[in-house]
N, CA, C and O atoms as a printed pandas DataFrame, in Angstrom:
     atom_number atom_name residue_name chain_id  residue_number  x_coord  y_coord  z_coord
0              1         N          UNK        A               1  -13.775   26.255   -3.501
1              2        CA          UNK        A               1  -12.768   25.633   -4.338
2              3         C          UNK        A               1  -11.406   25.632   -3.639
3              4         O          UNK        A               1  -10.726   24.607   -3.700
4              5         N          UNK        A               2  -10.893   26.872   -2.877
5              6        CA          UNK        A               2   -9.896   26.645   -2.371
6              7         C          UNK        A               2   -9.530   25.741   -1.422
7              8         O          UNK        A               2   -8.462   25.130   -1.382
8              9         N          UNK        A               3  -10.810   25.638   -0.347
9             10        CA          UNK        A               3  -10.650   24.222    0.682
10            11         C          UNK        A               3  -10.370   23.003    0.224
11            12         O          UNK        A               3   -9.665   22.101    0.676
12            13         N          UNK        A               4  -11.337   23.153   -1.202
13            14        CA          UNK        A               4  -10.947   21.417   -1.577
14            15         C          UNK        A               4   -9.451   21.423   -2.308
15            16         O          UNK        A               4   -8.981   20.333   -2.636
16            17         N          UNK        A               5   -8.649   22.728   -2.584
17            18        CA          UNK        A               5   -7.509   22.529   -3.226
18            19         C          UNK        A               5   -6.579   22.272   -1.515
19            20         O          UNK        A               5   -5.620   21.518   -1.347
20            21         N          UNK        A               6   -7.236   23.146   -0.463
21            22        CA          UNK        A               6   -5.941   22.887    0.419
22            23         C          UNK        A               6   -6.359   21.018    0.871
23            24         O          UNK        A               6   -5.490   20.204    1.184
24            25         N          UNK        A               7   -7.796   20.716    0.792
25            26        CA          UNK        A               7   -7.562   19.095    1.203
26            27         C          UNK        A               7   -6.604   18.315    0.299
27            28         O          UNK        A               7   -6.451   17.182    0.755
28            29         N          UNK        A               8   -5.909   18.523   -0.819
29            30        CA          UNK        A               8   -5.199   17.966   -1.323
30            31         C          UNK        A               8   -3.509   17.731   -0.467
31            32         O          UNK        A               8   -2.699   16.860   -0.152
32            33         N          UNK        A               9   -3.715   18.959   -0.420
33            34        CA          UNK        A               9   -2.183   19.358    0.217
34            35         C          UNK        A               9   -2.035   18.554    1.512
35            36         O          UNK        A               9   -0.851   18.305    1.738
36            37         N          UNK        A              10   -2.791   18.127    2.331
37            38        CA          UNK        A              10   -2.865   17.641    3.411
38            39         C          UNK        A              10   -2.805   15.911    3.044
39            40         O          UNK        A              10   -2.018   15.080    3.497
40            41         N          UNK        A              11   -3.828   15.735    2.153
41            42        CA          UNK        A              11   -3.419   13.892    1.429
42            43         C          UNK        A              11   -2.092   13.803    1.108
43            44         O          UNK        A              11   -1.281   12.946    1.459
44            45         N          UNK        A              12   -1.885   15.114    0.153
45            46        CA          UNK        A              12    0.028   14.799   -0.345
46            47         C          UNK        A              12    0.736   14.383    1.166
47            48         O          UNK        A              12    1.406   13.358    1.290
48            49         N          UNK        A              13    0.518   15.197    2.125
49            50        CA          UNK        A              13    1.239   14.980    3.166
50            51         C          UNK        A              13    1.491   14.422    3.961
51            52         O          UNK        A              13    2.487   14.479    4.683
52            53         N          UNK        A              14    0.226   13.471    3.987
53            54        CA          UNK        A              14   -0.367   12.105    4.432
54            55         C          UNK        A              14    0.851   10.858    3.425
55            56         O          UNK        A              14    1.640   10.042    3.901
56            57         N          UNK        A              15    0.616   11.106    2.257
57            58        CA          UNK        A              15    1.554   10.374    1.513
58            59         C          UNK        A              15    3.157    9.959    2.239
59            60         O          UNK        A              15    3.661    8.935    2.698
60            61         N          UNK        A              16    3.674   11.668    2.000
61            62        CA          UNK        A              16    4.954   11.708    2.255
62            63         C          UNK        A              16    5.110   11.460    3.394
63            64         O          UNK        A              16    6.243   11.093    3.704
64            65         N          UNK        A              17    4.159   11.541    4.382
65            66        CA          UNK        A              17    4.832   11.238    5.819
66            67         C          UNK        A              17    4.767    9.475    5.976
67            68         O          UNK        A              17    5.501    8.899    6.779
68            69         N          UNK        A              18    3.840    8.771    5.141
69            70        CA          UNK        A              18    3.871    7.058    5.057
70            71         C          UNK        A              18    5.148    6.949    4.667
71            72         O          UNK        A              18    5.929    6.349    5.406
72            73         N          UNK        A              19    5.544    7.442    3.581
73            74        CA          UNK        A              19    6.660    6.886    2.878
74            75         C          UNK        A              19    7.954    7.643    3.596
75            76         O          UNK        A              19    8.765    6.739    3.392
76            77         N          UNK        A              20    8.590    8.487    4.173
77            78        CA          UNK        A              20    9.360    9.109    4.702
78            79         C          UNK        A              20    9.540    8.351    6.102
79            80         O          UNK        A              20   10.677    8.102    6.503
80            81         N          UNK        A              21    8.088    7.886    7.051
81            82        CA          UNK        A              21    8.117    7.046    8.369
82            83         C          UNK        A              21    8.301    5.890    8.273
83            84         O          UNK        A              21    9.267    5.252    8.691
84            85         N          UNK        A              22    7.058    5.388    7.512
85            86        CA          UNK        A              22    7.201    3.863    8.180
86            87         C          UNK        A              22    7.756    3.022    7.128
87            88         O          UNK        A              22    7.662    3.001    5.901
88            89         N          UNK        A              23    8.501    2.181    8.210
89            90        CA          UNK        A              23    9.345    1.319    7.235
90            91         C          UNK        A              23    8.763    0.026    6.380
91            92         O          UNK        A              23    9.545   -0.564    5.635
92            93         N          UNK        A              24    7.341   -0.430    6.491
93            94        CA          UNK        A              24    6.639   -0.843    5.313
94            95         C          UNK        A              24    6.176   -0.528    4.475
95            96         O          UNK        A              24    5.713   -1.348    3.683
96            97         N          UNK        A              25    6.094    0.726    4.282
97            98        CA          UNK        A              25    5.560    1.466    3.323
98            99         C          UNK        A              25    6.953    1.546    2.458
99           100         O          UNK        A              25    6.873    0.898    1.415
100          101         N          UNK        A              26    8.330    2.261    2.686
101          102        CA          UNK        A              26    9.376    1.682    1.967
102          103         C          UNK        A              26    9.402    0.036    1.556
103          104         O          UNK        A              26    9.868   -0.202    0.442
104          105         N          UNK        A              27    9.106   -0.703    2.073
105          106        CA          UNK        A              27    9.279   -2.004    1.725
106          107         C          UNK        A              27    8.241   -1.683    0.592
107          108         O          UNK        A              27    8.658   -1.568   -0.560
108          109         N          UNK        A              28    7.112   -1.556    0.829
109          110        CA          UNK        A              28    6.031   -1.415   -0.380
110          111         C          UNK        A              28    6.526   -1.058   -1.527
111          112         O          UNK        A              28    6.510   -1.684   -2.587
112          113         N          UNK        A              29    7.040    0.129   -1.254
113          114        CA          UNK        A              29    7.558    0.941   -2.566
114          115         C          UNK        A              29    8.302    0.390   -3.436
115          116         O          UNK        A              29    8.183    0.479   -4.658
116          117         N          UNK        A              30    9.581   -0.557   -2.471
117          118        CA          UNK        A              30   10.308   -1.017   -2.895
118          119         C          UNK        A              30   10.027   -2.393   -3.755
119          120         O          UNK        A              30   10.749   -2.677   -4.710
120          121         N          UNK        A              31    8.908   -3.239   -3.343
121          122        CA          UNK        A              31    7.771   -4.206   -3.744
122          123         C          UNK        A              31    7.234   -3.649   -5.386
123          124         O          UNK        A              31    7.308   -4.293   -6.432
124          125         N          UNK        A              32    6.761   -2.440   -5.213
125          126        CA          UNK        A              32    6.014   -1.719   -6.795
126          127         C          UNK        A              32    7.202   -1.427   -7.853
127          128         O          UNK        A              32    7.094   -1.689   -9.051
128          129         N          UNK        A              33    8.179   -0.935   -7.349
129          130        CA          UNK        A              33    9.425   -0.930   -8.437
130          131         C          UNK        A              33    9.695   -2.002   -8.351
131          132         O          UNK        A              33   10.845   -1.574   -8.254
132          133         N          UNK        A              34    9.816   -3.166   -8.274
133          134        CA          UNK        A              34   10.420   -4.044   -8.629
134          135         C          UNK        A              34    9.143   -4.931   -9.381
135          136         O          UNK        A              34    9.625   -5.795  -10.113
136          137         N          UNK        A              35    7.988   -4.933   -9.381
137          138        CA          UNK        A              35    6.949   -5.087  -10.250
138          139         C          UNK        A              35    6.936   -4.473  -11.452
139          140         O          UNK        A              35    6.782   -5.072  -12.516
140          141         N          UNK        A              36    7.096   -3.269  -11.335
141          142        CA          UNK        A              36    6.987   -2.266  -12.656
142          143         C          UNK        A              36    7.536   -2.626  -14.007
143          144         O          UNK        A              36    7.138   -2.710  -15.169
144          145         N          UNK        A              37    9.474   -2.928  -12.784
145          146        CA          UNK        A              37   10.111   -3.252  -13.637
146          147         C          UNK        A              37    9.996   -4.765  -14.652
147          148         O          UNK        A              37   10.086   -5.120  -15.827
148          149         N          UNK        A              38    9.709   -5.374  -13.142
149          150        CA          UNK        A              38    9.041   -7.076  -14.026
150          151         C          UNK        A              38    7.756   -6.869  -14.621
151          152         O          UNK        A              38    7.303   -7.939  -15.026
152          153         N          UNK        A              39    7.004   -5.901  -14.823
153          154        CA          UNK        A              39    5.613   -5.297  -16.245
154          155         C          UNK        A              39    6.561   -5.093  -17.149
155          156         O          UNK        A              39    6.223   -5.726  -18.149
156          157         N          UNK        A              40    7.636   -4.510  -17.346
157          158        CA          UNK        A              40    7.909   -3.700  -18.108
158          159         C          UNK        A              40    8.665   -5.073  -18.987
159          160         O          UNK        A              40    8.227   -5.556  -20.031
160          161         N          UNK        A              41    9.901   -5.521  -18.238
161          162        CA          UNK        A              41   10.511   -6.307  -18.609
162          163         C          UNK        A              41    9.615   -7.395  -19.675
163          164         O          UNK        A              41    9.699   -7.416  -20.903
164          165         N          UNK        A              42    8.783   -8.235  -18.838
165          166        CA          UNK        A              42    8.039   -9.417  -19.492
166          167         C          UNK        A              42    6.917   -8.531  -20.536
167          168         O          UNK        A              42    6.269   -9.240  -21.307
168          169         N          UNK        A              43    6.797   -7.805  -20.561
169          170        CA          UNK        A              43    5.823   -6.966  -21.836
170          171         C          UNK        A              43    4.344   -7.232  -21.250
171          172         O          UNK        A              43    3.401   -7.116  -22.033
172          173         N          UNK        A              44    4.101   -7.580  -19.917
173          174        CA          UNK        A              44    2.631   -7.612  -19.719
174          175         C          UNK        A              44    1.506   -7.042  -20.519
175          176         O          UNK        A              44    1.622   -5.867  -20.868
176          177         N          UNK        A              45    0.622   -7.586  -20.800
177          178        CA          UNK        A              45   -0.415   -6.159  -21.464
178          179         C          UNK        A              45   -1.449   -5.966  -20.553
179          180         O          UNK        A              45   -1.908   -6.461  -19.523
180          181         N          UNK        A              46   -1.670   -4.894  -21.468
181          182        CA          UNK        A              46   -2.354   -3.854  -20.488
182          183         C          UNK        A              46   -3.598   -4.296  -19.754
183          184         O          UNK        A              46   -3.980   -3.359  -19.052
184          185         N          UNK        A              47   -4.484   -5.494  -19.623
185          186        CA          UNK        A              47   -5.237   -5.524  -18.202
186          187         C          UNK        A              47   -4.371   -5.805  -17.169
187          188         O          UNK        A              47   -4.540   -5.274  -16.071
188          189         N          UNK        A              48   -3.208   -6.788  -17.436
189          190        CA          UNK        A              48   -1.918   -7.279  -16.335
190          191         C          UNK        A              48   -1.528   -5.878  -16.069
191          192         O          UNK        A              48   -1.558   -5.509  -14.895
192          193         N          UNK        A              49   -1.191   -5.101  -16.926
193          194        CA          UNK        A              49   -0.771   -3.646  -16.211
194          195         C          UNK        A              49   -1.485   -3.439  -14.939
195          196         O          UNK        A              49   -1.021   -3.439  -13.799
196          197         N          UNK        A              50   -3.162   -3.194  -15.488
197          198        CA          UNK        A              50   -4.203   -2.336  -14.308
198          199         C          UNK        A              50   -4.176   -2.932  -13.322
199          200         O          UNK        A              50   -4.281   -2.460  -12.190
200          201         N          UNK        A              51   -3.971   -4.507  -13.743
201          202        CA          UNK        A              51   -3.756   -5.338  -12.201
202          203         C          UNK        A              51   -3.518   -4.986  -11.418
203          204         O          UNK        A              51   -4.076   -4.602  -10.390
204          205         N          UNK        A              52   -1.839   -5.120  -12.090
205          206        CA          UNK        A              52   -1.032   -5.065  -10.934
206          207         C          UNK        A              52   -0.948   -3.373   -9.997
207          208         O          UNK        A              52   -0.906   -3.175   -8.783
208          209         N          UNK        A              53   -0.949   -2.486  -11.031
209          210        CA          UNK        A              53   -1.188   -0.693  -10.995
210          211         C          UNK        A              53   -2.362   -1.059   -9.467
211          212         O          UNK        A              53   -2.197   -0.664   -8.313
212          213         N          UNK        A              54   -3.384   -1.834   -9.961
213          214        CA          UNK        A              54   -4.744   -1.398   -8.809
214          215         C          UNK        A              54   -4.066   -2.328   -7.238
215          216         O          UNK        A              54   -4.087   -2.072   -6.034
216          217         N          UNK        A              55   -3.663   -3.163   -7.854
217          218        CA          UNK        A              55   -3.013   -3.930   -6.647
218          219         C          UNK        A              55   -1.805   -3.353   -5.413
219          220         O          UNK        A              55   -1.261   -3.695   -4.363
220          221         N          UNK        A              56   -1.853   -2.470   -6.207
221          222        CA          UNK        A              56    0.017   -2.061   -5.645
222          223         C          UNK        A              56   -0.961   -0.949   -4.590
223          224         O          UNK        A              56   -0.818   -1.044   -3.371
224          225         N          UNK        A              57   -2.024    0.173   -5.231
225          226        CA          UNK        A              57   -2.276    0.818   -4.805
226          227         C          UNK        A              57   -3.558    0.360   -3.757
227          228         O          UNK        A              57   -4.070    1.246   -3.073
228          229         N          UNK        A              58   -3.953   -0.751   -3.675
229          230        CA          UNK        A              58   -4.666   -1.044   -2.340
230          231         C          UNK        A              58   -3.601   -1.246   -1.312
231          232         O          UNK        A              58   -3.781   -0.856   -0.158
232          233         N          UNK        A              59   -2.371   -1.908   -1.728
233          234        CA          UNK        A              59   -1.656   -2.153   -0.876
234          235         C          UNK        A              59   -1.254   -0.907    0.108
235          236         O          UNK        A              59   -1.139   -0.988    1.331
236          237         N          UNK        A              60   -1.104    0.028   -0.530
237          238        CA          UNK        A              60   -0.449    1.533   -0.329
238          239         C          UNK        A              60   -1.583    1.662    0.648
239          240         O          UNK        A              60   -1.453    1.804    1.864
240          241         N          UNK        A              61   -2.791    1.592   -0.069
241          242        CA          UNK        A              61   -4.075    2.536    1.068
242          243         C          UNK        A              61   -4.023    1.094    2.325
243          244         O          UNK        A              61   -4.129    1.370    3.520
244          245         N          UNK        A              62   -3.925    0.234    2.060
245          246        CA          UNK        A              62   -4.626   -0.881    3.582
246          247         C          UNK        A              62   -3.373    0.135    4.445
247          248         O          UNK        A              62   -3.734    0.871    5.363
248          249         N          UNK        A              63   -1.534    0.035    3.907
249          250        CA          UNK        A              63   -0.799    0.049    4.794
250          251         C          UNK        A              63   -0.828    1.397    5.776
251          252         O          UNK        A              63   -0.301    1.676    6.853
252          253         N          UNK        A              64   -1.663    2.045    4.904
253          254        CA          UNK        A              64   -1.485    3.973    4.998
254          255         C          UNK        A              64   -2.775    3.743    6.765
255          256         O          UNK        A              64   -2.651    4.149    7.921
256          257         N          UNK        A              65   -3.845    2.928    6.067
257          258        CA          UNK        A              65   -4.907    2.678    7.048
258          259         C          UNK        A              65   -4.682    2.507    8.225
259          260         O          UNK        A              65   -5.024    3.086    9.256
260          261         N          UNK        A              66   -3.714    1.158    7.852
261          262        CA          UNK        A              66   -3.028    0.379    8.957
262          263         C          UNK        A              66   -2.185    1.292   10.124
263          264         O          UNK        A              66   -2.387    1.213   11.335
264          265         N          UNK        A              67   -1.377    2.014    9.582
265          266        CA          UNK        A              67   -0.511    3.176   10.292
266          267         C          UNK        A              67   -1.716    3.975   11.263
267          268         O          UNK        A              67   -1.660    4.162   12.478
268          269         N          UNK        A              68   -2.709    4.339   10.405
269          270        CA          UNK        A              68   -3.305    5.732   10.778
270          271         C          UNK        A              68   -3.936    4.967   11.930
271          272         O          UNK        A              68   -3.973    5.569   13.003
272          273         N          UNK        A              69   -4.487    3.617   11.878
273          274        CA          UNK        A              69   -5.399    2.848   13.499
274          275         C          UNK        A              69   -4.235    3.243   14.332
275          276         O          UNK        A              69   -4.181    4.145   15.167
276          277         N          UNK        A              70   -3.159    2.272   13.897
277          278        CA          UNK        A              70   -1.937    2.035   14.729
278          279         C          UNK        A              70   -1.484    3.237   15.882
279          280         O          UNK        A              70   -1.197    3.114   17.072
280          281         N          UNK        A              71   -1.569    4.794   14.746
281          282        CA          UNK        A              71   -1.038    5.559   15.627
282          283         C          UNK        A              71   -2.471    6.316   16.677
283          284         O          UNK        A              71   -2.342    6.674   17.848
284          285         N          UNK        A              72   -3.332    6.373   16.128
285          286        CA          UNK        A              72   -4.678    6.719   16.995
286          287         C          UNK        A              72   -4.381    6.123   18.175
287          288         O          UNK        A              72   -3.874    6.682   19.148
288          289         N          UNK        A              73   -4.785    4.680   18.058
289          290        CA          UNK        A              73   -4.459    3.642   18.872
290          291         C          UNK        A              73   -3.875    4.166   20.107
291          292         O          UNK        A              73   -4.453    4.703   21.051
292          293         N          UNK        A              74   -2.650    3.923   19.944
293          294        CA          UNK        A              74   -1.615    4.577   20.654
294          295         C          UNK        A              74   -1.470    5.979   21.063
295          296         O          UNK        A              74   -0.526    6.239   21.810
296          297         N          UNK        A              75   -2.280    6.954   20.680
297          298        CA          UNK        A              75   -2.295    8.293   21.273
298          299         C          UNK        A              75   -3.549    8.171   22.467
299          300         O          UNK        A              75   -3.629    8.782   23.533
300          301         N          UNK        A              76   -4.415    7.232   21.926
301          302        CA          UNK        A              76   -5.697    6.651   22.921
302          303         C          UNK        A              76   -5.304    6.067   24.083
303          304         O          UNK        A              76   -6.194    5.919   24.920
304          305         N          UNK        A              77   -4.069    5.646   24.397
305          306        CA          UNK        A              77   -3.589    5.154   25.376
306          307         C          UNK        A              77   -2.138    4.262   24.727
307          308         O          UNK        A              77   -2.009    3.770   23.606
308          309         N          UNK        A              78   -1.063    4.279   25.987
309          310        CA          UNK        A              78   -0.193    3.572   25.448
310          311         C          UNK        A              78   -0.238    1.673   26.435
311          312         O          UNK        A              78    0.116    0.586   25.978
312          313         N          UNK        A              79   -0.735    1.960   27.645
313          314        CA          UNK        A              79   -1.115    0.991   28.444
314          315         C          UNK        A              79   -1.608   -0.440   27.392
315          316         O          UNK        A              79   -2.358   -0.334   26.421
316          317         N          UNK        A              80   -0.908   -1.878   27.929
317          318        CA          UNK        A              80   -1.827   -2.862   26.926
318          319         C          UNK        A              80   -3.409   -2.820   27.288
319          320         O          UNK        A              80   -3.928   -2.622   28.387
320          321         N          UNK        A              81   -4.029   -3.071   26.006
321          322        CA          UNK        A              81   -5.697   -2.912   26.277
322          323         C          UNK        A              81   -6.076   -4.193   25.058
323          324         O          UNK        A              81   -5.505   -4.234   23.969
324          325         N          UNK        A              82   -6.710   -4.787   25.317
325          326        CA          UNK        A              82   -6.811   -6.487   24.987
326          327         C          UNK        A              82   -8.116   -5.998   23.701
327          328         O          UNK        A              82   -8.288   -6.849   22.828
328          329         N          UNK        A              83   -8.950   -4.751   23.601
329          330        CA          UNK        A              83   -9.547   -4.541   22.521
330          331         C          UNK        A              83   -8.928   -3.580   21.537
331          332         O          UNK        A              83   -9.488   -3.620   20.441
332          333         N          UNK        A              84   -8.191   -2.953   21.602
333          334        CA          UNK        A              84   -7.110   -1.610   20.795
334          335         C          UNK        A              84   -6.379   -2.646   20.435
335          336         O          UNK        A              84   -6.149   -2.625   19.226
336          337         N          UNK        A              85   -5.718   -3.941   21.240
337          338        CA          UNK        A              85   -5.114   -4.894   20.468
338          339         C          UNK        A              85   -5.364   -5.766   19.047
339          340         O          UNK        A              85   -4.628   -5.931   18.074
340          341         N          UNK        A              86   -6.562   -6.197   19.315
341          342        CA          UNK        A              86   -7.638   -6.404   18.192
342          343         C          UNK        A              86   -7.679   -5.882   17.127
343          344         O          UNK        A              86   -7.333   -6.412   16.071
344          345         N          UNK        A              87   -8.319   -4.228   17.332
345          346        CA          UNK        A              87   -7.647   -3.416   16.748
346          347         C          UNK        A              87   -6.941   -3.431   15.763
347          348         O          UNK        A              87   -7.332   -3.523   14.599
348          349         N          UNK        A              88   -5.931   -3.351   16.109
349          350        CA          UNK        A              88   -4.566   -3.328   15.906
350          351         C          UNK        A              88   -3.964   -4.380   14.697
351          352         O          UNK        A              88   -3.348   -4.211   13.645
352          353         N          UNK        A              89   -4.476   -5.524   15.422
353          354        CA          UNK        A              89   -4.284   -7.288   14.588
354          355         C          UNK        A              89   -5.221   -7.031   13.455
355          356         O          UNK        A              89   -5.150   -7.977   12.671
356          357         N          UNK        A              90   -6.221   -5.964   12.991
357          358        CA          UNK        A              90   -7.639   -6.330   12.793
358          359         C          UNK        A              90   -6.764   -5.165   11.366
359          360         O          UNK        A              90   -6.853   -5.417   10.164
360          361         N          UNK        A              91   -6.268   -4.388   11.746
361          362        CA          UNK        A              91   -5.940   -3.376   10.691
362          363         C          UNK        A              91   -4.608   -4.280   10.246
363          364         O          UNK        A              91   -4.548   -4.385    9.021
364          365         N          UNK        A              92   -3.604   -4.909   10.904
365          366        CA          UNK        A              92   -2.642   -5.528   10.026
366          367         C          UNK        A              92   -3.035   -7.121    8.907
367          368         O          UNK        A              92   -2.455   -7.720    8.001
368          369         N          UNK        A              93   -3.830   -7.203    9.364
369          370        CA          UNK        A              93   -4.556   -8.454    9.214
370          371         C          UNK        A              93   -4.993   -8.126    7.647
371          372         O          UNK        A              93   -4.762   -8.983    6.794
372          373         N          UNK        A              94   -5.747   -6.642    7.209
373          374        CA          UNK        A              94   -6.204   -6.106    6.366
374          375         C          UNK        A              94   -5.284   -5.681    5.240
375          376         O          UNK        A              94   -5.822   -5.335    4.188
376          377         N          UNK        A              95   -3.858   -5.662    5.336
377          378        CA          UNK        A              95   -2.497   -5.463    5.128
378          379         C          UNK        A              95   -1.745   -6.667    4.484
379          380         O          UNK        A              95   -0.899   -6.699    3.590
380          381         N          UNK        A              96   -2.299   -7.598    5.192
381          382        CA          UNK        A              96   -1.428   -8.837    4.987
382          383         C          UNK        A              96   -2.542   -9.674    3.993
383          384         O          UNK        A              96   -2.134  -10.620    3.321
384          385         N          UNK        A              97   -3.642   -9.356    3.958
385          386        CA          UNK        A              97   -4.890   -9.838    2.996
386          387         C          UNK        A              97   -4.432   -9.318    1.547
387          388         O          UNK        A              97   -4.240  -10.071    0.592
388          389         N          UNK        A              98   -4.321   -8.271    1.527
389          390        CA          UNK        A              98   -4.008   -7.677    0.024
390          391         C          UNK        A              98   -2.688   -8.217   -0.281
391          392         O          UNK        A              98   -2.568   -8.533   -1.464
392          393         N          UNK        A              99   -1.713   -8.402    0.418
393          394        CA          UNK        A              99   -0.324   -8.905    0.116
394          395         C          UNK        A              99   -0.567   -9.962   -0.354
395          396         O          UNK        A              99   -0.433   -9.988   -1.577
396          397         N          UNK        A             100   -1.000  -11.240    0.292
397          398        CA          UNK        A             100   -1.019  -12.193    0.006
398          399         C          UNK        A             100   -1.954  -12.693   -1.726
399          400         O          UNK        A             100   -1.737  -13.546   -2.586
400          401         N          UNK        A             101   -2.910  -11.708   -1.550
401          402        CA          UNK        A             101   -4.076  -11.467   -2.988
402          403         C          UNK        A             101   -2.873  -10.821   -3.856
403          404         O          UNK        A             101   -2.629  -11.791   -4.574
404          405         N          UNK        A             102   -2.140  -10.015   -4.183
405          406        CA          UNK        A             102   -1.369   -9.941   -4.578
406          407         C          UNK        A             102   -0.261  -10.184   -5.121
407          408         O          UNK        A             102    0.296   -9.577   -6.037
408          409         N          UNK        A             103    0.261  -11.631   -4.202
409          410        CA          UNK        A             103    1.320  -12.131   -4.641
410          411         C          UNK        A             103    0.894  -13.572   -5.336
411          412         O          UNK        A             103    1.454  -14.198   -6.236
412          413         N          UNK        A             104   -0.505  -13.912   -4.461
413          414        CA          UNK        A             104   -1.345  -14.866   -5.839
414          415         C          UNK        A             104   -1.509  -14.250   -7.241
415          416         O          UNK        A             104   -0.994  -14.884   -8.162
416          417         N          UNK        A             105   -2.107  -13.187   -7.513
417          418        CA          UNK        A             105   -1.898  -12.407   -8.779
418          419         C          UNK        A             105   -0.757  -12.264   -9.474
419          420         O          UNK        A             105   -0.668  -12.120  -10.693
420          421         N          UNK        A             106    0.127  -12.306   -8.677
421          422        CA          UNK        A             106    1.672  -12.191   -9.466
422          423         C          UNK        A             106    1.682  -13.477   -9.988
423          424         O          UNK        A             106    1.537  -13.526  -11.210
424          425         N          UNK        A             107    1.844  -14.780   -9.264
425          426        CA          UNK        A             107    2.016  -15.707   -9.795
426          427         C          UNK        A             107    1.113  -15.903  -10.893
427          428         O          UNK        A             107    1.530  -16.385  -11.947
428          429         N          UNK        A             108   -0.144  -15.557  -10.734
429          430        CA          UNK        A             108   -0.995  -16.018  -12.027
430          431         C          UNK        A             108   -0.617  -15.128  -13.010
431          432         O          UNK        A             108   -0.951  -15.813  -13.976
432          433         N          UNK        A             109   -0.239  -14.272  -13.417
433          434        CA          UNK        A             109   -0.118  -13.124  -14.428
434          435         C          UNK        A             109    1.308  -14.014  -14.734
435          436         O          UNK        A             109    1.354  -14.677  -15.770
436          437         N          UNK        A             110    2.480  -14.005  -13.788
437          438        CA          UNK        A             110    3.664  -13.806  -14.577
438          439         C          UNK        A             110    4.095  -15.397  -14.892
439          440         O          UNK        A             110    4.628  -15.709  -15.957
440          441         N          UNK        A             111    3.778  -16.414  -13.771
441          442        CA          UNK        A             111    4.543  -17.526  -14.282
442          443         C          UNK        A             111    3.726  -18.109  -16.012
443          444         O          UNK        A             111    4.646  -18.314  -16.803
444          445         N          UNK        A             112    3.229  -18.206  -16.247
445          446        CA          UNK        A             112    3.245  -17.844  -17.757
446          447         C          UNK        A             112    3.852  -17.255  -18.737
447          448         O          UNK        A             112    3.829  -17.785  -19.847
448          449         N          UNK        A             113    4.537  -16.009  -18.523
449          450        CA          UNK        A             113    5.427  -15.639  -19.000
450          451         C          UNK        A             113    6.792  -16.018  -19.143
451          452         O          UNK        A             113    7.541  -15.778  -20.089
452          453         N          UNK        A             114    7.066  -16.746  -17.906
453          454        CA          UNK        A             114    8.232  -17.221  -17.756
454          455         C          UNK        A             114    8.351  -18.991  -18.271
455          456         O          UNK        A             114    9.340  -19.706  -18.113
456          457         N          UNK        A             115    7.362  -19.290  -18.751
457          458        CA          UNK        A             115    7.709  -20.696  -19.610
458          459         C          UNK        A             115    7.451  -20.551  -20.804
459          460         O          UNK        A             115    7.641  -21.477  -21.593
């Protein structure tokens, strides 16, 4: 029981070091509060809530993913390498999929609200 309490401590830390480093993951954050507030504002109900709630948080895990190739990557060698590049495109690529699914979802949930 205690191992699986210290694997927690190590995810928290995983967290704080996304959001403390990289500067898309602030953009993210900054992306979910300003959603929240437009849930809150327009009175979404609650499946538009889980939506957007499940949406925000794939976003969080692709970008968290994205980082964790990124920096492997790069401890694997810093030299250009034409497949780690791939890579690389292959984990942002996965990043920019949910964004975009996401900001289609926004539009379908909210511009309705707004006429």
């Amino acid at each position: 029981m205690k191992q699986h309490l210290i694997s927690y401590k190590y995810g928290i830390r995983g967290i704080w070091l996304a959001f403390c480093y990289e500067h898309s993951m602030r953009f993210h954050l900054v992306a979910a509060i300003a959603v929240i507030i437009l849930n809150y504002v327009l009175k979404v109900n609650h499946t538009e809530w889980l939506i957007t709630l499940i949406l925000i948080v794939l976003a969080w895990m692709a970008e968290i993913f994205n980082t964790a190739i990124e920096k492997l990557a790069d401890k694997v060698t810093t030299n250009h390498d034409a497949l780690i590049g791939q890579v690389k495109d292959l984990a942002s690529g996965a990043v920019l999929i949910i964004c975009l699914f996401s900001a289609l979802c926004a539009a379908i949930i909210y511009v309705p609200y707004l006429y």
